[in-house]
Every structure is written in C-alpha cells, then in structure tokens.
Amino acid sequence: MYIVAINGSPSGAKGCTGRLLAALIEGARESGAEVALFELYNLTVKPCTGCRTCQRVGTCIIEDDYPKIKAAMIAADGIVLGSPNYISSVSAQMKALFDRSFSMFHTQALHGKYGAGVIASGGPMCQPAEEYLMHVIGSIGCWKIGSVVTGGGVLDDPAQAPDVLKEARDLGTRLAEAISIRPRYPEQEEALEQSFEIMRWLVSEHKDIWPYEFEYWQKHWSST
Ligand SMILES: Cc1cc2nc3c(=O)[nH]c(=O)nc-3n(C[C@H](O)[C@H](O)[C@H](O)COP(=O)(O)O)c2cc1C
C-alpha cells in the first residue's frame, strides 16, 4: 500500500500544512502504508507553458522535478494533497503541479485511487480553497476520503491543536483502510463517472490532435 503526499506550502515541514500532513502521514503509516512525501518548496515544478506536447506524446518538454512526482502518483494507491489557503485557492506551487498534470486529468490516469486533502488557512474562510482542492482530487479520478482544514492559528493553540492533529491522523488511518478494502462510495459514483465519461468523449473527439491521450484510453480504459 503506497501513498504519495504532496506539500504545496512554501513553509515546508515546519508550516501548518506540513504539520497537518505529518500527522496524517503518521496515521497512514501506523495502518501499514508506505508514504512518500514530496515537498514542493525544495523541488522545481515550473508553470505549464500550454504547449500541449503532453497530449500529443505523453511527456512534458520542461525539464524539472515534475516527471518524478508524476511517476510516484501513478504508482500510488492513494494521493494526499496539502496546501495553504492562498487567496481562497491553493499555493502557486500546488497550482503549477495541477496544471502540469493536465494530461493526467484527460487520461484519468489516477482513476480509482483514493485521495485526501489538507488546507491550512489564516482565517476561517477556507471553504473555497478546500472545495477547490477536493474538486481537483475528484476530477482527476480519485475517490475522496476526506479533508482536514485549520484556520486562525488553531495549530498554535495548545487547547485546540491536539484535536486538529488527531483529525489529520484519523484521516490518514481512514485513507489507508480505504486502500486496503477498496470501497466504492455511492454518493460519489455519479460525479466520478461523469468526469470519466466527459474525458473519454473529449479525448475521442480530439484523437487526431491528441494521439497520446487517445492511445492511452484505448490501452487502459477500452474495456470499461
Ligand atoms: C500569499 C498568501 C495568501 C494568503 N491568503 C489567505 C487567504 O485568502 N485566506 C486566509 O484565510 N489566509 C490566507 N493566508 C494565510 C495562510 O493561509 C496561513 O498562514 C496558512 O496557515 C499558511 O500555511 P503554512 O504554514 O503551511 O505556510 C495567506 C498567506 C499568504 C502568504
């Protein structure tokens, strides 16, 4: 059981996102998962240039750390995305990773894996960032196990920190358990199926200009 956790916070392990992720990872490891953590602040994932080479040939022309993160996500059973709330969304580092993963949305390369999200926020208005992060997890094809969100210095308050960290640890445990028993979630079926079928249609409509993506669908999802 292999989980890839990605920290999109420029504050790294010492930041609130990093501390929440550490608790989540602890819960997952206690339940038997092997977890690889990618800290985007000390990796290079440059912004997408929109050249669409990934759709034609399956690889990106930019030379940086993206290919190794992509390979880890494809090999994983579970994906954890963690980001600070930056202007009601994710950090630029995390958004760059999403954009570079464009072709994985089209090919639904992570379809059927299990995902969880972490958002650390300054204030309490963290819902747009959380909803966006979880939307990304769903639209790339993962079952959504849950999310943990903190706002307003909760992690620095000795009265509240243990509760939030426990919530994160429990989410890690639930993610690992889901991976081992592989449930389906009826309330998520329709949305997951919809993203999948929209991408199948889109890629098939553009098969002449996106040959890699079309061949990926033929090879991986033709029987579904
Ligand atoms: C560029 C930037 C944008 C931010 N935008 C918001 C925001 O829109 N809403 C909010 O509540 N907090 C915002 N914050 C505060 C962070 O979400 C908060 O400090 C968070 O805990 C940082 O996580 P970290 O410790 O992992 O870096 C912002 C902080 C920065 C640096």
GROMACS .gro file of C-alpha atoms and ligand atoms in nm:
model
  255
    1MET     CA    1   0.000   0.000   0.000
    2TYR     CA    2   0.171   0.314  -0.126
    3ILE     CA    3   0.061   0.672  -0.063
    4VAL     CA    4   0.207   0.987  -0.215
    5ALA     CA    5   0.167   1.304  -0.007
    6ILE     CA    6   0.244   1.641  -0.164
    7ASN     CA    7   0.306   1.952   0.041
    8GLY     CA    8   0.243   2.268  -0.160
    9SER     CA    9   0.337   2.503   0.123
   10PRO     CA   10   0.649   2.720   0.084
   11SER     CA   11   0.689   2.685   0.462
   12GLY     CA   12   0.772   2.315   0.425
   13ALA     CA   13   0.757   2.075   0.718
   14LYS     CA   14   0.757   2.345   0.987
   15GLY     CA   15   0.447   2.521   0.848
   16CYS     CA   16   0.086   2.445   0.938
   17THR     CA   17   0.026   2.247   0.618
   18GLY     CA   18   0.343   2.047   0.687
   19ARG     CA   19   0.242   1.974   1.046
   20LEU     CA   20  -0.104   1.858   0.944
   21LEU     CA   21   0.044   1.640   0.672
   22ALA     CA   22   0.292   1.490   0.920
   23ALA     CA   23   0.003   1.384   1.145
   24LEU     CA   24  -0.190   1.241   0.852
   25ILE     CA   25   0.117   1.050   0.735
   26GLU     CA   26   0.170   0.913   1.086
   27GLY     CA   27  -0.187   0.775   1.086
   28ALA     CA   28  -0.139   0.619   0.744
   29ARG     CA   29   0.196   0.464   0.836
   30GLU     CA   30   0.053   0.322   1.161
   31SER     CA   31  -0.204   0.148   0.942
   32GLY     CA   32   0.062  -0.013   0.729
   33ALA     CA   33   0.104   0.233   0.441
   34GLU     CA   34   0.434   0.323   0.286
   35VAL     CA   35   0.425   0.701   0.236
   36ALA     CA   36   0.646   0.918   0.015
   37LEU     CA   37   0.633   1.291   0.091
   38PHE     CA   38   0.714   1.546  -0.180
   39GLU     CA   39   0.784   1.898  -0.051
   40LEU     CA   40   0.727   2.129  -0.346
   41TYR     CA   41   0.926   2.411  -0.186
   42ASN     CA   42   1.251   2.223  -0.236
   43LEU     CA   43   1.159   2.076  -0.573
   44THR     CA   44   1.116   2.256  -0.903
   45VAL     CA   45   0.781   2.233  -1.077
   46LYS     CA   46   0.764   2.517  -1.327
   47PRO     CA   47   0.434   2.653  -1.463
   48CYS     CA   48   0.275   2.487  -1.767
   49THR     CA   49   0.350   2.671  -2.092
   50GLY     CA   50   0.039   2.538  -2.265
   51CYS     CA   51   0.235   2.377  -2.550
   52ARG     CA   52   0.023   2.058  -2.524
   53THR     CA   53   0.313   1.829  -2.604
   54CYS     CA   54   0.194   1.607  -2.314
   55GLN     CA   55  -0.130   1.543  -2.503
   56ARG     CA   56   0.048   1.453  -2.821
   57VAL     CA   57   0.339   1.244  -2.690
   58GLY     CA   58   0.276   1.184  -2.318
   59THR     CA   59   0.576   1.371  -2.182
   60CYS     CA   60   0.642   1.731  -2.088
   61ILE     CA   61   0.909   1.939  -2.260
   62ILE     CA   62   1.002   2.120  -1.937
   63GLU     CA   63   1.297   1.964  -1.757
   64ASP     CA   64   1.240   1.973  -1.382
   65ASP     CA   65   1.112   1.753  -1.097
   66TYR     CA   66   0.761   1.704  -1.235
   67PRO     CA   67   0.824   1.366  -1.403
   68LYS     CA   68   0.933   1.202  -1.078
   69ILE     CA   69   0.625   1.333  -0.893
   70LYS     CA   70   0.403   1.216  -1.179
   71ALA     CA   71   0.562   0.870  -1.175
   72ALA     CA   72   0.508   0.844  -0.798
   73MET     CA   73   0.142   0.948  -0.829
   74ILE     CA   74   0.083   0.688  -1.100
   75ALA     CA   75   0.247   0.419  -0.887
   76ALA     CA   76   0.050   0.517  -0.575
   77ASP     CA   77  -0.272   0.372  -0.437
   78GLY     CA   78  -0.350   0.693  -0.253
   79ILE     CA   79  -0.281   1.064  -0.308
   80VAL     CA   80  -0.272   1.334  -0.037
   81LEU     CA   81  -0.264   1.697  -0.144
   82GLY     CA   82  -0.177   1.963   0.115
   83SER     CA   83  -0.172   2.337   0.059
   84PRO     CA   84  -0.206   2.663   0.248
   85ASN     CA   85  -0.509   2.871   0.163
   86TYR     CA   86  -0.368   3.138  -0.068
   87ILE     CA   87  -0.631   3.394  -0.175
   88SER     CA   88  -0.911   3.138  -0.149
   89SER     CA   89  -0.725   2.877  -0.351
   90VAL     CA   90  -0.410   2.666  -0.335
   91SER     CA   91  -0.049   2.791  -0.343
   92ALA     CA   92   0.111   2.873  -0.678
   93GLN     CA   93   0.342   2.576  -0.628
   94MET     CA   94   0.045   2.338  -0.598
   95LYS     CA   95  -0.140   2.501  -0.887
   96ALA     CA   96   0.167   2.458  -1.107
   97LEU     CA   97   0.161   2.087  -1.026
   98PHE     CA   98  -0.210   2.066  -1.118
   99ASP     CA   99  -0.153   2.243  -1.450
  100ARG     CA  100   0.145   2.026  -1.536
  101SER     CA  101  -0.079   1.724  -1.464
  102PHE     CA  102  -0.326   1.839  -1.735
  103SER     CA  103  -0.287   1.525  -1.941
  104MET     CA  104  -0.345   1.305  -1.634
  105PHE     CA  105  -0.689   1.467  -1.599
  106HIS     CA  106  -0.763   1.390  -1.966
  107THR     CA  107  -0.641   1.033  -1.943
  108GLN     CA  108  -0.792   0.982  -1.595
  109ALA     CA  109  -0.456   0.828  -1.507
  110LEU     CA  110  -0.538   0.829  -1.135
  111HIS     CA  111  -0.891   0.689  -1.178
  112GLY     CA  112  -0.997   0.461  -0.892
  113LYS     CA  113  -0.724   0.568  -0.649
  114TYR     CA  114  -0.809   0.718  -0.310
  115GLY     CA  115  -0.743   1.081  -0.218
  116ALA     CA  116  -0.741   1.315   0.079
  117GLY     CA  117  -0.679   1.687   0.121
  118VAL     CA  118  -0.528   1.923   0.376
  119ILE     CA  119  -0.573   2.301   0.385
  120ALA     CA  120  -0.405   2.533   0.636
  121SER     CA  121  -0.567   2.873   0.645
  122GLY     CA  122  -0.504   3.202   0.823
  123GLY     CA  123  -0.868   3.287   0.875
  124PRO     CA  124  -1.189   3.086   0.891
  125MET     CA  125  -1.292   3.150   0.527
  126CYS     CA  126  -1.121   2.839   0.396
  127GLN     CA  127  -1.416   2.670   0.224
  128PRO     CA  128  -1.335   2.784  -0.134
  129ALA     CA  129  -0.978   2.652  -0.106
  130GLU     CA  130  -1.095   2.324   0.047
  131GLU     CA  131  -1.370   2.277  -0.212
  132TYR     CA  132  -1.127   2.350  -0.495
  133LEU     CA  133  -0.866   2.107  -0.364
  134MET     CA  134  -1.125   1.832  -0.321
  135HIS     CA  135  -1.273   1.909  -0.664
  136VAL     CA  136  -0.927   1.851  -0.815
  137ILE     CA  137  -0.893   1.520  -0.631
  138GLY     CA  138  -1.232   1.408  -0.765
  139SER     CA  139  -1.186   1.532  -1.119
  140ILE     CA  140  -0.853   1.356  -1.160
  141GLY     CA  141  -1.046   1.038  -1.080
  142CYS     CA  142  -0.989   0.965  -0.710
  143TRP     CA  143  -1.244   0.861  -0.451
  144LYS     CA  144  -1.250   1.138  -0.190
  145ILE     CA  145  -1.184   1.007   0.161
  146GLY     CA  146  -1.194   1.346   0.328
  147SER     CA  147  -1.016   1.666   0.415
  148VAL     CA  148  -0.877   1.844   0.719
  149VAL     CA  149  -0.879   2.221   0.741
  150THR     CA  150  -0.742   2.459   1.004
  151GLY     CA  151  -0.788   2.828   1.033
  152GLY     CA  152  -0.669   3.110   1.251
  153GLY     CA  153  -0.373   2.978   1.445
  154VAL     CA  154  -0.556   2.669   1.571
  155LEU     CA  155  -0.237   2.466   1.550
  156ASP     CA  156  -0.059   2.710   1.782
  157ASP     CA  157  -0.332   2.692   2.047
  158PRO     CA  158  -0.246   2.414   2.295
  159ALA     CA  159  -0.618   2.368   2.366
  160GLN     CA  160  -0.715   2.311   2.004
  161ALA     CA  161  -0.403   2.170   1.834
  162PRO     CA  162  -0.439   1.812   1.963
  163ASP     CA  163  -0.792   1.786   1.820
  164VAL     CA  164  -0.691   1.902   1.473
  165LEU     CA  165  -0.381   1.685   1.466
  166LYS     CA  166  -0.591   1.388   1.575
  167GLU     CA  167  -0.838   1.465   1.296
  168ALA     CA  168  -0.547   1.462   1.048
  169ARG     CA  169  -0.407   1.138   1.192
  170ASP     CA  170  -0.754   0.977   1.172
  171LEU     CA  171  -0.785   1.085   0.809
  172GLY     CA  172  -0.454   0.912   0.738
  173THR     CA  173  -0.587   0.597   0.905
  174ARG     CA  174  -0.911   0.611   0.705
  175LEU     CA  175  -0.719   0.662   0.382
  176ALA     CA  176  -0.500   0.358   0.448
  177GLU     CA  177  -0.805   0.149   0.546
  178ALA     CA  178  -0.989   0.252   0.229
  179ILE     CA  179  -0.691   0.150   0.019
  180SER     CA  180  -0.682  -0.192   0.179
  181ILE     CA  181  -1.055  -0.267   0.145
  182ARG     CA  182  -1.116  -0.064  -0.175
  183PRO     CA  183  -1.474   0.050  -0.113
  184ARG     CA  184  -1.687   0.242  -0.363
  185TYR     CA  185  -1.879   0.544  -0.233
  186PRO     CA  186  -2.234   0.558  -0.381
  187GLU     CA  187  -2.267   0.933  -0.322
  188GLN     CA  188  -1.953   0.995  -0.530
  189GLU     CA  189  -2.025   0.748  -0.811
  190GLU     CA  190  -2.215   0.989  -1.034
  191ALA     CA  191  -1.959   1.271  -1.025
  192LEU     CA  192  -1.668   1.032  -1.072
  193GLU     CA  193  -1.838   0.859  -1.364
  194GLN     CA  194  -1.929   1.195  -1.517
  195SER     CA  195  -1.567   1.324  -1.515
  196PHE     CA  196  -1.452   0.991  -1.655
  197GLU     CA  197  -1.705   0.990  -1.941
  198ILE     CA  198  -1.654   1.358  -2.025
  199MET     CA  199  -1.281   1.295  -2.060
  200ARG     CA  200  -1.340   0.982  -2.270
  201TRP     CA  201  -1.563   1.188  -2.504
  202LEU     CA  202  -1.327   1.488  -2.514
  203VAL     CA  203  -1.020   1.280  -2.596
  204SER     CA  204  -1.205   1.077  -2.855
  205GLU     CA  205  -1.331   1.398  -3.024
  206HIS     CA  206  -0.970   1.520  -3.046
  207LYS     CA  207  -0.798   1.194  -3.127
  208ASP     CA  208  -0.620   1.341  -3.430
  209ILE     CA  209  -0.452   1.620  -3.236
  210TRP     CA  210  -0.409   1.439  -2.900
  211PRO     CA  211  -0.277   1.098  -3.018
  212TYR     CA  212  -0.103   1.006  -2.691
  213GLU     CA  213  -0.419   1.064  -2.487
  214PHE     CA  214  -0.634   0.868  -2.735
  215GLU     CA  215  -0.392   0.575  -2.732
  216TYR     CA  216  -0.387   0.586  -2.351
  217TRP     CA  217  -0.766   0.549  -2.343
  218GLN     CA  218  -0.754   0.264  -2.595
  219LYS     CA  219  -0.490   0.084  -2.392
  220HIS     CA  220  -0.614   0.144  -2.036
  221TRP     CA  221  -0.987   0.206  -2.043
  222SER     CA  222  -1.123   0.042  -2.357
  223SER     CA  223  -1.291  -0.235  -2.159
  224THR     CA  224  -1.459  -0.005  -1.903
  225LIG     C1  225   0.023   3.470  -0.026
  225LIG     C2  226  -0.066   3.435   0.089
  225LIG     C3  227  -0.203   3.434   0.068
  225LIG     C4  228  -0.288   3.401   0.173
  225LIG     N1  229  -0.423   3.402   0.151
  225LIG     C5  230  -0.508   3.372   0.252
  225LIG     C6  231  -0.650   3.376   0.230
  225LIG     O1  232  -0.700   3.407   0.124
  225LIG     N2  233  -0.729   3.343   0.334
  225LIG     C7  234  -0.678   3.307   0.456
  225LIG     O2  235  -0.754   3.277   0.547
  225LIG     N3  236  -0.545   3.300   0.479
  225LIG     C8  237  -0.458   3.333   0.381
  225LIG     N4  238  -0.322   3.327   0.401
  225LIG     C9  239  -0.270   3.275   0.529
  225LIG    C10  240  -0.228   3.128   0.516
  225LIG     O3  241  -0.332   3.051   0.460
  225LIG    C11  242  -0.196   3.070   0.654
  225LIG     O4  243  -0.097   3.148   0.719
  225LIG    C12  244  -0.152   2.924   0.645
  225LIG     O5  245  -0.158   2.867   0.773
  225LIG    C13  246  -0.011   2.911   0.591
  225LIG     O6  247   0.023   2.775   0.586
  225LIG     P1  248   0.174   2.726   0.603
  225LIG     O7  249   0.210   2.748   0.748
  225LIG     O8  250   0.176   2.584   0.562
  225LIG     O9  251   0.256   2.815   0.513
  225LIG    C14  252  -0.235   3.364   0.300
  225LIG    C15  253  -0.096   3.366   0.320
  225LIG    C16  254  -0.012   3.402   0.216
  225LIG    C17  255   0.137   3.405   0.239
   0.00000   0.00000   0.00000
